[in-house]
mmCIF file of C-alpha atoms in Angstrom:
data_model
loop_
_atom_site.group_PDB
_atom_site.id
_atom_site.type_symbol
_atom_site.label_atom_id
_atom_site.label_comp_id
_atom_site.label_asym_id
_atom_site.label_seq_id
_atom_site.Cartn_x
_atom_site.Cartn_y
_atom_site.Cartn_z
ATOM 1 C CA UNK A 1 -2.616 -59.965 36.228
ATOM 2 C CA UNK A 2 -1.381 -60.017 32.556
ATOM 3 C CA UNK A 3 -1.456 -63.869 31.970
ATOM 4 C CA UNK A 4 -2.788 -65.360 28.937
ATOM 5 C CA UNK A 5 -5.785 -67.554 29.807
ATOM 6 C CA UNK A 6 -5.280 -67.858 33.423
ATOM 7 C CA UNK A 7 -7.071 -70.892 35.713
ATOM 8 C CA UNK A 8 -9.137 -70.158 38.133
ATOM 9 C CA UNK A 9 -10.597 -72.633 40.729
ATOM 10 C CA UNK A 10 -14.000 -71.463 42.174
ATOM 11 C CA UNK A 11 -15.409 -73.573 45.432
ATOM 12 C CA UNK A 12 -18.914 -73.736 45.719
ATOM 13 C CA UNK A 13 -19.558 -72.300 42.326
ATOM 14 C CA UNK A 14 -22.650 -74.015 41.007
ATOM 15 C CA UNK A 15 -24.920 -70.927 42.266
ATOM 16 C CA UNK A 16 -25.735 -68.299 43.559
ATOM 17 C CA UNK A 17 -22.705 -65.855 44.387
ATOM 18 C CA UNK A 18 -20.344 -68.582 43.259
ATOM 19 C CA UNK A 19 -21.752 -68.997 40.226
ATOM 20 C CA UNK A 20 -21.972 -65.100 39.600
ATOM 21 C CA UNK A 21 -17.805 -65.121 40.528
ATOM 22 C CA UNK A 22 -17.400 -67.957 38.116
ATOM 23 C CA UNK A 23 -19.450 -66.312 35.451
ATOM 24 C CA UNK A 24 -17.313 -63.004 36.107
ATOM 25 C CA UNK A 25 -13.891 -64.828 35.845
ATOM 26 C CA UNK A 26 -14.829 -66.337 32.166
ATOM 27 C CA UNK A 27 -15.834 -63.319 31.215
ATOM 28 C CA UNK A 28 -12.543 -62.110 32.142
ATOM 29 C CA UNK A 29 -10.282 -64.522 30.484
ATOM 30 C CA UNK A 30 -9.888 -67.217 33.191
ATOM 31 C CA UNK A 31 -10.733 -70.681 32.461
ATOM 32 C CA UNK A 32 -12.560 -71.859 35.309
ATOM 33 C CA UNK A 33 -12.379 -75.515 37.639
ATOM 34 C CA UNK A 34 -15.679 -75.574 38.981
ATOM 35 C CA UNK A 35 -15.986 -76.907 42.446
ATOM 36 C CA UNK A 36 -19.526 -78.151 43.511
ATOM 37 C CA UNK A 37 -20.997 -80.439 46.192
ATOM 38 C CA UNK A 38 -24.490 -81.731 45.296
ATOM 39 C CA UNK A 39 -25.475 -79.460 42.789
ATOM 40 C CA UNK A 40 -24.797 -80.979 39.924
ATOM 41 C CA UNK A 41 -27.301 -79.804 37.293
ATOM 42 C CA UNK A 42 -26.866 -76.351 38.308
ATOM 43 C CA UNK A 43 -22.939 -76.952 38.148
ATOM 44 C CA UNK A 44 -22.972 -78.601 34.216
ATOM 45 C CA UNK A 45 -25.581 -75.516 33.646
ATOM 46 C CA UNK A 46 -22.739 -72.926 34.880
ATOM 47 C CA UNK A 47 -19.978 -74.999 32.777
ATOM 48 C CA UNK A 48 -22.406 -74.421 29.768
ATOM 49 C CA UNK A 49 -22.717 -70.478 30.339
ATOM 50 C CA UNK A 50 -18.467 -70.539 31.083
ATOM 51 C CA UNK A 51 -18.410 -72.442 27.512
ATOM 52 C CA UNK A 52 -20.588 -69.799 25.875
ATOM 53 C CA UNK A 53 -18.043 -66.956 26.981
ATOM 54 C CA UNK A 54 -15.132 -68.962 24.946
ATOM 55 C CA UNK A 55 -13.363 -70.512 28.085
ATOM 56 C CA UNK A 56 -13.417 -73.936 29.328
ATOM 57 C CA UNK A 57 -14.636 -75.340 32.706
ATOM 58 C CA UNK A 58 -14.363 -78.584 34.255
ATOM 59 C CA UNK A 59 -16.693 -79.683 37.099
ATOM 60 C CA UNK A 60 -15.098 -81.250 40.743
ATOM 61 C CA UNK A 61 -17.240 -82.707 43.139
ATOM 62 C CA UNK A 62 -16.454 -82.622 46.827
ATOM 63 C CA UNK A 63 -17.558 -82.461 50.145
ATOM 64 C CA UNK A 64 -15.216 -80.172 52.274
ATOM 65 C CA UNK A 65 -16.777 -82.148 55.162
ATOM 66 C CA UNK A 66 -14.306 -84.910 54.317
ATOM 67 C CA UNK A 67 -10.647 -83.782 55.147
ATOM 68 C CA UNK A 68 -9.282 -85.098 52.609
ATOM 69 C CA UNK A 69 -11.559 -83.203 49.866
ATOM 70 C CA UNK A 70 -8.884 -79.945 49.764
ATOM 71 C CA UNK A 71 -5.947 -82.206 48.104
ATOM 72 C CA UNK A 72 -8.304 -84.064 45.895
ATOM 73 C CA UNK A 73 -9.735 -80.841 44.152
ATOM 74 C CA UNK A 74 -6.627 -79.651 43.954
ATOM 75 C CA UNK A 75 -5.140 -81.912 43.005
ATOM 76 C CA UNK A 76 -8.371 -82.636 39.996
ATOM 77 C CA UNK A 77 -7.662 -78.462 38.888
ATOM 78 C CA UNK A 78 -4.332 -79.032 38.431
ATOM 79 C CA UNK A 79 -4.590 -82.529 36.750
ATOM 80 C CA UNK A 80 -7.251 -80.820 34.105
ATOM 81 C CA UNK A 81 -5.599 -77.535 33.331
ATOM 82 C CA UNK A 82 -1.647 -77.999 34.709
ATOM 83 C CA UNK A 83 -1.399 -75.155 36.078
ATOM 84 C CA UNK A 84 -3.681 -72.954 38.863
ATOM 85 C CA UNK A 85 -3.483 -69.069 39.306
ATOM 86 C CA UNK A 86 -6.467 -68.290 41.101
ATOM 87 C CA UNK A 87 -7.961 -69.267 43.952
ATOM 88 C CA UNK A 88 -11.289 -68.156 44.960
ATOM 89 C CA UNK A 89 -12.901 -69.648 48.689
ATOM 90 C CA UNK A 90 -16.676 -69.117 47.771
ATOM 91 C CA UNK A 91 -17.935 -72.155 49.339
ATOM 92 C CA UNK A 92 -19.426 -72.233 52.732
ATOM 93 C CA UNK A 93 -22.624 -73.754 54.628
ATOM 94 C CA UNK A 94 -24.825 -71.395 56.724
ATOM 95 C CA UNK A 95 -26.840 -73.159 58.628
ATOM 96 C CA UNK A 96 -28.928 -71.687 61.893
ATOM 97 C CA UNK A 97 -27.659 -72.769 65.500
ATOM 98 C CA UNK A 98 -28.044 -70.436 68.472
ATOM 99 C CA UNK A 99 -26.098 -71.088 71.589
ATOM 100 C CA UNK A 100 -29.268 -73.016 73.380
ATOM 101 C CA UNK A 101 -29.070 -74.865 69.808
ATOM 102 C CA UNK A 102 -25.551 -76.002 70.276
ATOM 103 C CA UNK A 103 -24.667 -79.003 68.454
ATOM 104 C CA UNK A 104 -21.098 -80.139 68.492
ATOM 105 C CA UNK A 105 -21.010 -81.606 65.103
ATOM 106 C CA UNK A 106 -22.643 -79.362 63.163
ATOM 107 C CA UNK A 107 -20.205 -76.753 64.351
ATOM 108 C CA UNK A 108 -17.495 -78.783 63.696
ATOM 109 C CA UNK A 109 -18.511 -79.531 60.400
ATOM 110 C CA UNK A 110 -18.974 -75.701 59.664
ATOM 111 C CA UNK A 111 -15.719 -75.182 60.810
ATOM 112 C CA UNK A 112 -14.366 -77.650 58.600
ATOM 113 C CA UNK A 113 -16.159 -76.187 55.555
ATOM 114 C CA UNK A 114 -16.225 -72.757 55.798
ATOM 115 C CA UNK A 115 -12.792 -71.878 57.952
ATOM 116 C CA UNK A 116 -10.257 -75.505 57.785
ATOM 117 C CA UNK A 117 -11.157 -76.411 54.334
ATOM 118 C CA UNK A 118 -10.019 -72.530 52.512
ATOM 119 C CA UNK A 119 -6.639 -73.384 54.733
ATOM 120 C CA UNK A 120 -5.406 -76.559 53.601
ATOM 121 C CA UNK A 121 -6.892 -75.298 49.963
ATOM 122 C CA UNK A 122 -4.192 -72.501 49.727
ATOM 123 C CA UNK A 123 -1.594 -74.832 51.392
ATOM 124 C CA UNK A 124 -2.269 -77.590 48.868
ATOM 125 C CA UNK A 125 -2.282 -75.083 46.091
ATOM 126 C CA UNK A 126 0.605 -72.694 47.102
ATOM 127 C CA UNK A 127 3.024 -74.256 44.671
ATOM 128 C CA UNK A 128 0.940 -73.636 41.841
ATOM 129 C CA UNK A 129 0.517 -70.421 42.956
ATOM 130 C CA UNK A 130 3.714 -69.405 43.591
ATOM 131 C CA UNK A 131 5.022 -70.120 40.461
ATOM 132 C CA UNK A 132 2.332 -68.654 38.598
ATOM 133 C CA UNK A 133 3.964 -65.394 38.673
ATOM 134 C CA UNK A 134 0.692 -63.779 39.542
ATOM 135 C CA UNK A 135 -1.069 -65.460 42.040
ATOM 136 C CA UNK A 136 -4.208 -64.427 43.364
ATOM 137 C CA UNK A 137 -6.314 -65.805 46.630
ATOM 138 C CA UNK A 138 -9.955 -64.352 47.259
ATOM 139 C CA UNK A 139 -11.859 -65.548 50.396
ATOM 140 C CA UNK A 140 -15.225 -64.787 50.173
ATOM 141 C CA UNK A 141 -15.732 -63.483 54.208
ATOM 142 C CA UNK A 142 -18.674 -61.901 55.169
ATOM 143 C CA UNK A 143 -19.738 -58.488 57.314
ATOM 144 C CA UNK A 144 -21.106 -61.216 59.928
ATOM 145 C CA UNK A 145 -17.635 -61.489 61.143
ATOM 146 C CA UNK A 146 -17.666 -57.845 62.715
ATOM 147 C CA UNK A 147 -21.058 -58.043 63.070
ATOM 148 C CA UNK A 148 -22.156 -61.512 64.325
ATOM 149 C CA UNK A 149 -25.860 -62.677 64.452
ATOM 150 C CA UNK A 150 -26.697 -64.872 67.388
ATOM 151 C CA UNK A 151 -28.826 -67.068 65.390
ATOM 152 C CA UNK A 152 -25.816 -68.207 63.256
ATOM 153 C CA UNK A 153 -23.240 -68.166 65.678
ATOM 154 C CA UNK A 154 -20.804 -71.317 64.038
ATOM 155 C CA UNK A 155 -21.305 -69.186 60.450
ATOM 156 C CA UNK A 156 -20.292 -65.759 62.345
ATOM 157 C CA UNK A 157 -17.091 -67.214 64.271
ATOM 158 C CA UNK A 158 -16.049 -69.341 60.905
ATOM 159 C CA UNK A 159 -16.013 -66.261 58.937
ATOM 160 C CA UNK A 160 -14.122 -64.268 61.477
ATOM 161 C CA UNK A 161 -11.789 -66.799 61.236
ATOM 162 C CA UNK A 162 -11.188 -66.530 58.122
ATOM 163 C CA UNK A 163 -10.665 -62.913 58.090
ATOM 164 C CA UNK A 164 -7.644 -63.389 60.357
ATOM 165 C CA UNK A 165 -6.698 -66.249 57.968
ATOM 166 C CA UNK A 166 -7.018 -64.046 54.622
ATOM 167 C CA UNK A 167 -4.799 -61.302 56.953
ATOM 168 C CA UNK A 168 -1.933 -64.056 57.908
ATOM 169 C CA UNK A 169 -2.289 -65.572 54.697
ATOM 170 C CA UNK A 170 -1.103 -62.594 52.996
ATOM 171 C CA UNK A 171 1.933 -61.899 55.236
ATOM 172 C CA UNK A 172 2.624 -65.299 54.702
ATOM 173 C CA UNK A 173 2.385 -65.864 51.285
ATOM 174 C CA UNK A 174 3.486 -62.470 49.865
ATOM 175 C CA UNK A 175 5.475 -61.602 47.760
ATOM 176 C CA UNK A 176 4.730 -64.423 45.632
ATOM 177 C CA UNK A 177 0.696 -64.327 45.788
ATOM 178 C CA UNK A 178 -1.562 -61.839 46.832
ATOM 179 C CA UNK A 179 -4.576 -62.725 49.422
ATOM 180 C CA UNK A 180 -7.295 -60.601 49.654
ATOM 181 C CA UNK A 181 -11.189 -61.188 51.095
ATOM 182 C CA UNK A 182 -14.636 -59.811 49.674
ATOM 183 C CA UNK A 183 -16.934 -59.639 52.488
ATOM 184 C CA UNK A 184 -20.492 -59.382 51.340
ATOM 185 C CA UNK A 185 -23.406 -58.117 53.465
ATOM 186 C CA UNK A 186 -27.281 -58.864 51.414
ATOM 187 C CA UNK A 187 -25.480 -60.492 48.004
ATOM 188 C CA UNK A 188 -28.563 -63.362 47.967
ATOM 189 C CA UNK A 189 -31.405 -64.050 50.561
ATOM 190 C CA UNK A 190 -31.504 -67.524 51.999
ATOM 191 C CA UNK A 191 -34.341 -69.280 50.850
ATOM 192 C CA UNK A 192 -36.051 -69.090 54.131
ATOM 193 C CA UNK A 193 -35.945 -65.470 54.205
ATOM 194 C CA UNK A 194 -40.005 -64.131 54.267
ATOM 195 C CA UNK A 195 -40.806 -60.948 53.003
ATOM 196 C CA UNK A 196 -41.421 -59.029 55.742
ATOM 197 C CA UNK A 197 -37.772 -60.070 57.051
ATOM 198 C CA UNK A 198 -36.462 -59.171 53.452
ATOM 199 C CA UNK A 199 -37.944 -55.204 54.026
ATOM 200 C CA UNK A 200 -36.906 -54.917 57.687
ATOM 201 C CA UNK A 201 -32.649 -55.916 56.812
ATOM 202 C CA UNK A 202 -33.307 -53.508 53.624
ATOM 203 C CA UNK A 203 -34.262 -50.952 55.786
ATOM 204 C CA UNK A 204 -31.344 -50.625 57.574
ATOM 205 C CA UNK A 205 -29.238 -50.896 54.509
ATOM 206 C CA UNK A 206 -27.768 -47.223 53.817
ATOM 207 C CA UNK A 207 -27.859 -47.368 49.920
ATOM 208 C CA UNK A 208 -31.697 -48.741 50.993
ATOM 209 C CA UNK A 209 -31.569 -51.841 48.599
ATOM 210 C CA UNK A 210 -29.895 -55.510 48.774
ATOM 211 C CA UNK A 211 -26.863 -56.217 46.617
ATOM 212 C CA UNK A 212 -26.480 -58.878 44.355
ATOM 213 C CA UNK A 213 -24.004 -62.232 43.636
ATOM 214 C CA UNK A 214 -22.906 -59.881 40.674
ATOM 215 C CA UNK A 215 -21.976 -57.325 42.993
ATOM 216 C CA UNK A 216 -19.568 -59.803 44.872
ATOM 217 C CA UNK A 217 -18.023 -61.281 41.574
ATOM 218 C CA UNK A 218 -17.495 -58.099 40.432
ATOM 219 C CA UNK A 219 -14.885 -57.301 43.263
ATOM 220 C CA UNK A 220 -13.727 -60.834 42.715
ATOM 221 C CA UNK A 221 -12.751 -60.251 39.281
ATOM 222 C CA UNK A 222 -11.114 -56.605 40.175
ATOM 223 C CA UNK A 223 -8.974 -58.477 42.829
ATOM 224 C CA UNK A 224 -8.198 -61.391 40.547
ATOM 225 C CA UNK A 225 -7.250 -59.765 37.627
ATOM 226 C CA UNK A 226 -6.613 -55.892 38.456
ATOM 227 C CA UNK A 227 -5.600 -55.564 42.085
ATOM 228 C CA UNK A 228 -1.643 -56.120 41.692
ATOM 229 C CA UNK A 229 -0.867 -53.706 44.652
ATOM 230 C CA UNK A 230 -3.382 -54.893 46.693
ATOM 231 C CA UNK A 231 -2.768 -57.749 49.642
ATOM 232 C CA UNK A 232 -4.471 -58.344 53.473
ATOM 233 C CA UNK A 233 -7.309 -56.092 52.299
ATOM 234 C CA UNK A 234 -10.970 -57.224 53.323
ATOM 235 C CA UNK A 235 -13.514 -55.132 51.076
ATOM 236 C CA UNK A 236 -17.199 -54.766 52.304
ATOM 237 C CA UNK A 237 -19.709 -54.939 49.896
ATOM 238 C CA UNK A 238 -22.509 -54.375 51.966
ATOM 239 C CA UNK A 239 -24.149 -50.809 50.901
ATOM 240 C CA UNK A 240 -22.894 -49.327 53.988
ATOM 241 C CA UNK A 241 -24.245 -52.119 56.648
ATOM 242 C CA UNK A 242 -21.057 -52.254 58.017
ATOM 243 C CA UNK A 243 -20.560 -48.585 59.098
ATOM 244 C CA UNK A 244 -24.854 -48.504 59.677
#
């Protein structure tokens, strides 16, 4: 990508791995439209550090529970910086349900977040894209979707899903934009991750250590900015848990 200040709309980039992608972007050139759902403080913190780096960010709330919350942050990025070249899916819930756990609307509503909302995203900002001249997409997948846990079982099928979305998306799409996916494996522990839990998923880790949110924005960036010959690809970053 050889734009000059390029925008770059990051869901779910407040904290954590977003926030790292985010972080990476500025520090890459992009301004940033920082998407957020109830992290507020953490999101104007984020838009500070974006500041710092000499770009500009600009905060949208939403709730991708609502189906109407793709348009309206798209439409909000665009309104702020007229134009969007980037497109980074980052934001996703990952809450516990096992199949004796089922419960109809919290898989719908993971559905909607992590798998419908990413669609109508990139259809609502294809335009933009398209006439860019260097569009980029980056799902943010997840080695769960080869590898499924049973105790997450709506997370696991929502981001297999959107593999095969990042996949069609790029047939679709191409020449004009370029779709690619970033699945990590350990980036961040969930906060109700003990100890002793931490060691044992380590442990079966080939490279023997968890990665990092920079580790994931890192690819990010090389996709977003670098990766001109590069479309349909899913990268692991997952020090070797998928081939474990």
């Amino acid at each position: 990508m050889k734009l000059e200040a390029p925008v770059a709309l990051v869901t779910g980039g407040a904290r954590r791995v977003g926030r790292a992608i985010a972080l990476e972007l500025a520090g890459a050139g992009c301004d940033i439209a920082l998407h957020f759902r109830r992290s507020q403080d953490d999101a104007r913190a984020t838009a500070d550090d974006v500041a710092a780096l000499g770009r500009r960010a600009e905060l949208i709330q939403a709730d991708f529970a609502d189906p109407d919350a793709p348009r309206k942050v798209i439409e909000s990025a665009v309104g702020a910086f007229g134009r969007l070249d980037v497109l980074v899916n980052n934001a996703s819930v990952f809450d516990r349900m096992r199949i004796d756990e089922f419960d109809l609307q919290a898989w719908e509503r993971t559905m909607r977040v992590n798998l419908t909302s990413p669609a109508a995203l990139v259809a609502y900002a294809r335009p933009w894209l398209e006439t860019s001249g260097a569009g980029k997409i980056v799902n943010v997948c997840d080695v769960s979707a080869d590898r499924p846990w049973p105790s997450r079982l709506a997370y696991c099928a929502s981001k297999a899903g959107l593999v095969s979305l990042t996949r069609a998306l790029a047939r679709a799409l191409a020449p004009a934009v370029q779709v690619n996916g970033v699945s990590p494996g350990i980036a961040a522990f969930p906060d109700d991750c003990d100890a002793s839990t931490r060691r044992r998923l380590i442990d079966n880790i080939p490279l023997r250590r968890a990665g990092s949110p920079q580790d994931i924005a890192r690819t990010v960036r090389f996709l977003a900015r670098e990766g001109d010959y590069i479309t349909g690809q899913i990268i692991n970053v997952d020090g070797g848990w998928s081939i474990r």
